[in-house]
mmCIF file of N, CA and C in Angstrom:
data_model
loop_
_atom_site.group_PDB
_atom_site.id
_atom_site.type_symbol
_atom_site.label_atom_id
_atom_site.label_comp_id
_atom_site.label_asym_id
_atom_site.label_seq_id
_atom_site.Cartn_x
_atom_site.Cartn_y
_atom_site.Cartn_z
ATOM 1 N N UNK A 1 -210.043 27.014 -83.067
ATOM 2 C CA UNK A 1 -209.998 25.993 -84.152
ATOM 3 C C UNK A 1 -210.143 26.659 -85.488
ATOM 4 N N UNK A 2 -209.433 26.444 -86.386
ATOM 5 C CA UNK A 2 -209.602 27.072 -87.796
ATOM 6 C C UNK A 2 -208.936 26.186 -88.736
ATOM 7 N N UNK A 3 -209.216 26.543 -90.053
ATOM 8 C CA UNK A 3 -208.946 25.593 -91.224
ATOM 9 C C UNK A 3 -207.360 25.395 -91.188
ATOM 10 N N UNK A 4 -206.510 26.269 -90.966
ATOM 11 C CA UNK A 4 -205.021 26.134 -90.888
ATOM 12 C C UNK A 4 -204.687 25.069 -89.894
ATOM 13 N N UNK A 5 -205.269 25.158 -88.703
ATOM 14 C CA UNK A 5 -204.864 24.223 -87.634
ATOM 15 C C UNK A 5 -205.373 22.805 -87.946
ATOM 16 N N UNK A 6 -206.526 22.766 -88.545
ATOM 17 C CA UNK A 6 -207.184 21.508 -89.064
ATOM 18 C C UNK A 6 -206.262 20.889 -89.922
ATOM 19 N N UNK A 7 -205.561 21.584 -91.037
ATOM 20 C CA UNK A 7 -204.817 21.046 -91.866
ATOM 21 C C UNK A 7 -203.568 20.526 -91.411
ATOM 22 N N UNK A 8 -202.977 21.388 -90.390
ATOM 23 C CA UNK A 8 -201.638 21.116 -89.751
ATOM 24 C C UNK A 8 -201.782 19.699 -88.814
ATOM 25 N N UNK A 9 -202.901 19.610 -88.308
ATOM 26 C CA UNK A 9 -203.236 18.344 -87.514
ATOM 27 C C UNK A 9 -203.398 17.141 -88.225
ATOM 28 N N UNK A 10 -204.198 17.319 -89.359
ATOM 29 C CA UNK A 10 -204.307 16.256 -90.211
ATOM 30 C C UNK A 10 -202.993 15.844 -90.855
ATOM 31 N N UNK A 11 -202.215 16.664 -91.327
ATOM 32 C CA UNK A 11 -200.819 16.475 -91.892
ATOM 33 C C UNK A 11 -199.919 15.832 -90.723
ATOM 34 N N UNK A 12 -199.934 16.180 -89.571
ATOM 35 C CA UNK A 12 -199.243 15.557 -88.416
ATOM 36 C C UNK A 12 -199.624 14.274 -88.378
ATOM 37 N N UNK A 13 -200.999 13.790 -88.392
ATOM 38 C CA UNK A 13 -201.269 12.386 -88.131
ATOM 39 C C UNK A 13 -200.996 11.620 -89.504
ATOM 40 N N UNK A 14 -200.859 12.236 -90.717
ATOM 41 C CA UNK A 14 -200.404 11.559 -91.819
ATOM 42 C C UNK A 14 -198.980 11.186 -91.880
ATOM 43 N N UNK A 15 -198.146 12.129 -91.301
ATOM 44 C CA UNK A 15 -196.740 12.008 -91.230
ATOM 45 C C UNK A 15 -196.532 10.922 -90.174
ATOM 46 N N UNK A 16 -197.164 10.930 -88.999
ATOM 47 C CA UNK A 16 -196.920 10.074 -88.003
ATOM 48 C C UNK A 16 -197.216 8.728 -88.458
ATOM 49 N N UNK A 17 -198.368 8.400 -89.385
ATOM 50 C CA UNK A 17 -198.524 7.174 -89.705
ATOM 51 C C UNK A 17 -197.449 6.491 -90.677
ATOM 52 N N UNK A 18 -196.666 7.490 -91.337
ATOM 53 C CA UNK A 18 -195.441 7.045 -92.153
ATOM 54 C C UNK A 18 -194.474 6.565 -91.198
ATOM 55 N N UNK A 19 -194.370 7.043 -90.084
ATOM 56 C CA UNK A 19 -193.125 6.624 -89.125
ATOM 57 C C UNK A 19 -193.591 5.581 -88.213
ATOM 58 N N UNK A 20 -194.729 5.584 -87.686
ATOM 59 C CA UNK A 20 -195.243 4.733 -86.763
ATOM 60 C C UNK A 20 -196.619 4.155 -87.139
ATOM 61 N N UNK A 21 -196.648 3.049 -87.852
ATOM 62 C CA UNK A 21 -198.107 2.561 -88.262
ATOM 63 C C UNK A 21 -199.003 2.516 -87.150
ATOM 64 N N UNK A 22 -200.216 2.950 -87.315
ATOM 65 C CA UNK A 22 -201.335 2.746 -86.256
ATOM 66 C C UNK A 22 -202.570 2.492 -86.910
ATOM 67 N N UNK A 23 -203.439 1.895 -85.967
ATOM 68 C CA UNK A 23 -204.898 1.725 -86.377
ATOM 69 C C UNK A 23 -205.706 3.021 -85.770
ATOM 70 N N UNK A 24 -205.159 3.675 -84.849
ATOM 71 C CA UNK A 24 -205.896 4.897 -84.339
ATOM 72 C C UNK A 24 -204.777 5.628 -83.687
ATOM 73 N N UNK A 25 -205.042 7.120 -83.511
ATOM 74 C CA UNK A 25 -204.166 8.018 -82.851
ATOM 75 C C UNK A 25 -204.892 9.237 -82.683
ATOM 76 N N UNK A 26 -204.420 9.923 -81.870
ATOM 77 C CA UNK A 26 -205.067 11.284 -81.433
ATOM 78 C C UNK A 26 -203.936 12.318 -81.040
ATOM 79 N N UNK A 27 -204.269 13.636 -81.272
ATOM 80 C CA UNK A 27 -203.300 14.688 -80.802
ATOM 81 C C UNK A 27 -203.989 15.263 -79.607
ATOM 82 N N UNK A 28 -203.213 15.311 -78.538
ATOM 83 C CA UNK A 28 -203.787 15.887 -77.389
ATOM 84 C C UNK A 28 -203.041 17.202 -77.064
ATOM 85 N N UNK A 29 -203.881 18.322 -76.561
ATOM 86 C CA UNK A 29 -203.217 19.573 -76.144
ATOM 87 C C UNK A 29 -203.528 19.603 -74.683
ATOM 88 N N UNK A 30 -202.691 20.294 -73.904
ATOM 89 C CA UNK A 30 -202.784 20.444 -72.536
ATOM 90 C C UNK A 30 -203.751 21.827 -72.326
ATOM 91 N N UNK A 31 -204.898 21.722 -71.873
ATOM 92 C CA UNK A 31 -205.735 22.767 -71.728
ATOM 93 C C UNK A 31 -205.240 23.477 -70.414
ATOM 94 N N UNK A 32 -204.878 22.576 -69.463
ATOM 95 C CA UNK A 32 -204.454 23.133 -67.964
ATOM 96 C C UNK A 32 -203.857 21.858 -67.532
ATOM 97 N N UNK A 33 -203.420 21.994 -66.102
ATOM 98 C CA UNK A 33 -202.815 20.647 -65.596
ATOM 99 C C UNK A 33 -203.976 19.680 -65.261
ATOM 100 N N UNK A 34 -205.172 20.154 -65.236
ATOM 101 C CA UNK A 34 -206.316 19.165 -64.967
ATOM 102 C C UNK A 34 -207.059 18.793 -66.213
ATOM 103 N N UNK A 35 -206.686 19.213 -67.259
ATOM 104 C CA UNK A 35 -207.611 18.696 -68.577
ATOM 105 C C UNK A 35 -206.772 18.650 -69.706
ATOM 106 N N UNK A 36 -206.993 17.641 -70.667
ATOM 107 C CA UNK A 36 -206.406 17.533 -71.899
ATOM 108 C C UNK A 36 -207.578 17.630 -72.954
ATOM 109 N N UNK A 37 -207.200 18.276 -73.970
ATOM 110 C CA UNK A 37 -208.142 18.449 -75.127
ATOM 111 C C UNK A 37 -207.649 17.627 -76.252
ATOM 112 N N UNK A 38 -208.631 16.793 -76.677
ATOM 113 C CA UNK A 38 -208.335 15.977 -78.023
ATOM 114 C C UNK A 38 -208.614 16.836 -79.132
ATOM 115 N N UNK A 39 -207.591 17.245 -79.782
ATOM 116 C CA UNK A 39 -207.432 18.109 -80.936
ATOM 117 C C UNK A 39 -207.935 17.457 -82.092
ATOM 118 N N UNK A 40 -207.470 16.207 -82.362
ATOM 119 C CA UNK A 40 -207.639 15.460 -83.601
ATOM 120 C C UNK A 40 -207.721 13.915 -83.280
ATOM 121 N N UNK A 41 -208.391 13.248 -84.057
ATOM 122 C CA UNK A 41 -208.339 11.787 -84.076
ATOM 123 C C UNK A 41 -208.217 11.197 -85.344
ATOM 124 N N UNK A 42 -207.680 10.045 -85.439
ATOM 125 C CA UNK A 42 -207.572 9.218 -86.880
ATOM 126 C C UNK A 42 -207.705 7.914 -86.515
ATOM 127 N N UNK A 43 -208.581 7.037 -87.090
ATOM 128 C CA UNK A 43 -209.690 7.818 -88.128
ATOM 129 C C UNK A 43 -210.642 8.628 -87.362
ATOM 130 N N UNK A 44 -211.253 9.470 -88.011
ATOM 131 C CA UNK A 44 -212.216 10.419 -87.514
ATOM 132 C C UNK A 44 -213.474 9.704 -87.039
ATOM 133 N N UNK A 45 -213.924 9.836 -85.812
ATOM 134 C CA UNK A 45 -215.126 9.069 -85.283
ATOM 135 C C UNK A 45 -216.467 9.602 -85.877
ATOM 136 N N UNK A 46 -216.538 10.925 -86.096
ATOM 137 C CA UNK A 46 -217.695 11.555 -86.525
ATOM 138 C C UNK A 46 -217.395 12.517 -87.674
ATOM 139 N N UNK A 47 -218.196 12.973 -88.384
ATOM 140 C CA UNK A 47 -217.942 14.010 -89.438
ATOM 141 C C UNK A 47 -217.890 15.396 -88.805
ATOM 142 N N UNK A 48 -218.663 15.513 -87.723
ATOM 143 C CA UNK A 48 -218.706 16.841 -86.921
ATOM 144 C C UNK A 48 -217.449 16.743 -86.010
ATOM 145 N N UNK A 49 -216.882 18.022 -85.674
ATOM 146 C CA UNK A 49 -215.807 18.169 -84.781
ATOM 147 C C UNK A 49 -216.286 18.166 -83.447
ATOM 148 N N UNK A 50 -216.394 17.400 -82.692
ATOM 149 C CA UNK A 50 -216.849 17.373 -81.331
ATOM 150 C C UNK A 50 -215.557 17.562 -80.347
ATOM 151 N N UNK A 51 -215.906 18.535 -79.285
ATOM 152 C CA UNK A 51 -214.820 18.800 -78.432
ATOM 153 C C UNK A 51 -214.863 17.697 -77.270
ATOM 154 N N UNK A 52 -213.742 17.045 -77.081
ATOM 155 C CA UNK A 52 -213.572 16.068 -76.030
ATOM 156 C C UNK A 52 -212.472 16.523 -75.144
ATOM 157 N N UNK A 53 -212.944 16.586 -73.891
ATOM 158 C CA UNK A 53 -211.707 17.025 -72.724
ATOM 159 C C UNK A 53 -211.612 15.672 -71.951
ATOM 160 N N UNK A 54 -210.284 15.306 -71.528
ATOM 161 C CA UNK A 54 -210.114 14.323 -70.779
ATOM 162 C C UNK A 54 -209.423 14.741 -69.517
ATOM 163 N N UNK A 55 -209.830 14.042 -68.400
ATOM 164 C CA UNK A 55 -209.148 14.365 -67.139
ATOM 165 C C UNK A 55 -207.994 13.313 -66.962
ATOM 166 N N UNK A 56 -206.830 13.789 -66.738
ATOM 167 C CA UNK A 56 -205.673 13.068 -66.731
ATOM 168 C C UNK A 56 -205.871 12.249 -65.446
ATOM 169 N N UNK A 57 -206.443 12.626 -64.352
ATOM 170 C CA UNK A 57 -206.537 11.923 -63.165
ATOM 171 C C UNK A 57 -207.217 10.516 -63.385
ATOM 172 N N UNK A 58 -208.016 10.416 -64.437
ATOM 173 C CA UNK A 58 -208.655 9.055 -64.745
ATOM 174 C C UNK A 58 -208.026 8.321 -65.616
ATOM 175 N N UNK A 59 -206.893 8.773 -66.031
ATOM 176 C CA UNK A 59 -205.956 8.154 -67.047
ATOM 177 C C UNK A 59 -204.505 8.153 -66.408
ATOM 178 N N UNK A 60 -203.991 7.201 -65.729
ATOM 179 C CA UNK A 60 -202.682 7.181 -65.148
ATOM 180 C C UNK A 60 -201.537 7.611 -66.161
ATOM 181 N N UNK A 61 -201.551 7.023 -67.347
ATOM 182 C CA UNK A 61 -200.439 7.341 -68.224
ATOM 183 C C UNK A 61 -200.510 8.679 -68.721
ATOM 184 N N UNK A 62 -201.685 9.229 -69.062
ATOM 185 C CA UNK A 62 -201.768 10.615 -69.447
ATOM 186 C C UNK A 62 -201.372 11.599 -68.464
ATOM 187 N N UNK A 63 -201.762 11.168 -67.107
ATOM 188 C CA UNK A 63 -201.405 12.034 -65.962
ATOM 189 C C UNK A 63 -199.832 12.059 -65.670
ATOM 190 N N UNK A 64 -199.159 10.881 -65.969
ATOM 191 C CA UNK A 64 -197.863 11.009 -65.912
ATOM 192 C C UNK A 64 -197.110 11.836 -66.947
ATOM 193 N N UNK A 65 -197.563 11.667 -68.148
ATOM 194 C CA UNK A 65 -197.113 12.617 -69.311
ATOM 195 C C UNK A 65 -197.175 14.139 -68.969
ATOM 196 N N UNK A 66 -198.452 14.478 -68.586
ATOM 197 C CA UNK A 66 -198.738 15.911 -68.234
ATOM 198 C C UNK A 66 -197.941 16.441 -66.893
ATOM 199 N N UNK A 67 -197.720 15.554 -65.970
ATOM 200 C CA UNK A 67 -196.839 15.961 -64.795
ATOM 201 C C UNK A 67 -195.468 16.108 -65.059
ATOM 202 N N UNK A 68 -194.917 15.081 -65.744
ATOM 203 C CA UNK A 68 -193.482 15.021 -65.834
ATOM 204 C C UNK A 68 -192.961 15.721 -67.200
ATOM 205 N N UNK A 69 -194.073 15.969 -68.163
ATOM 206 C CA UNK A 69 -193.670 16.922 -69.390
ATOM 207 C C UNK A 69 -192.520 16.133 -70.098
ATOM 208 N N UNK A 70 -192.627 14.632 -70.172
ATOM 209 C CA UNK A 70 -191.756 14.036 -70.889
ATOM 210 C C UNK A 70 -192.456 12.758 -71.685
ATOM 211 N N UNK A 71 -191.916 12.392 -72.666
ATOM 212 C CA UNK A 71 -192.557 11.308 -73.341
ATOM 213 C C UNK A 71 -192.552 9.928 -72.441
ATOM 214 N N UNK A 72 -193.369 8.984 -72.779
ATOM 215 C CA UNK A 72 -193.525 7.790 -72.066
ATOM 216 C C UNK A 72 -193.565 6.733 -73.032
ATOM 217 N N UNK A 73 -192.631 5.732 -72.939
ATOM 218 C CA UNK A 73 -192.617 4.549 -73.731
ATOM 219 C C UNK A 73 -193.556 3.519 -73.307
ATOM 220 N N UNK A 74 -194.508 3.096 -74.157
ATOM 221 C CA UNK A 74 -195.542 1.960 -73.886
ATOM 222 C C UNK A 74 -195.229 0.716 -74.772
ATOM 223 N N UNK A 75 -194.628 -0.213 -74.072
ATOM 224 C CA UNK A 75 -194.317 -1.403 -74.810
ATOM 225 C C UNK A 75 -195.263 -2.184 -75.619
ATOM 226 N N UNK A 76 -196.451 -2.346 -75.027
ATOM 227 C CA UNK A 76 -197.458 -2.956 -75.761
ATOM 228 C C UNK A 76 -198.929 -2.326 -75.337
ATOM 229 N N UNK A 77 -199.461 -1.507 -76.170
ATOM 230 C CA UNK A 77 -200.673 -0.851 -75.980
ATOM 231 C C UNK A 77 -201.842 -1.756 -75.777
ATOM 232 N N UNK A 78 -201.698 -3.046 -76.167
ATOM 233 C CA UNK A 78 -202.871 -3.942 -76.148
ATOM 234 C C UNK A 78 -203.043 -4.512 -74.639
ATOM 235 N N UNK A 79 -201.961 -4.358 -73.830
ATOM 236 C CA UNK A 79 -202.063 -4.622 -72.542
ATOM 237 C C UNK A 79 -202.151 -3.535 -71.583
ATOM 238 N N UNK A 80 -202.357 -2.376 -72.095
ATOM 239 C CA UNK A 80 -202.728 -0.971 -71.347
ATOM 240 C C UNK A 80 -204.057 -0.833 -71.409
ATOM 241 N N UNK A 81 -204.550 -0.315 -70.272
ATOM 242 C CA UNK A 81 -205.876 0.104 -70.131
ATOM 243 C C UNK A 81 -206.162 1.662 -69.716
ATOM 244 N N UNK A 82 -206.656 2.439 -70.669
ATOM 245 C CA UNK A 82 -206.838 3.800 -70.543
ATOM 246 C C UNK A 82 -208.171 4.204 -69.985
ATOM 247 N N UNK A 83 -209.129 3.373 -70.028
ATOM 248 C CA UNK A 83 -210.535 3.696 -69.604
ATOM 249 C C UNK A 83 -210.661 3.293 -68.207
#
């Protein structure tokens, strides 16, 4: 992680908000087939940059994206459970 990457990820989230309004969003990177890294969240939950790793096996939608390497349309996120 470095300042240039932080700026790019922050800019990506700002641009995303212009296209798709959101109350929260995050950028995920595939660390491996077994782990996803939360690279950036908006709004930021803490001032410090904590490393968060997610196990796709615990989140069926994320697992599908990781395995198929394609986008997935979610019609209503209020009806979806990720935890």
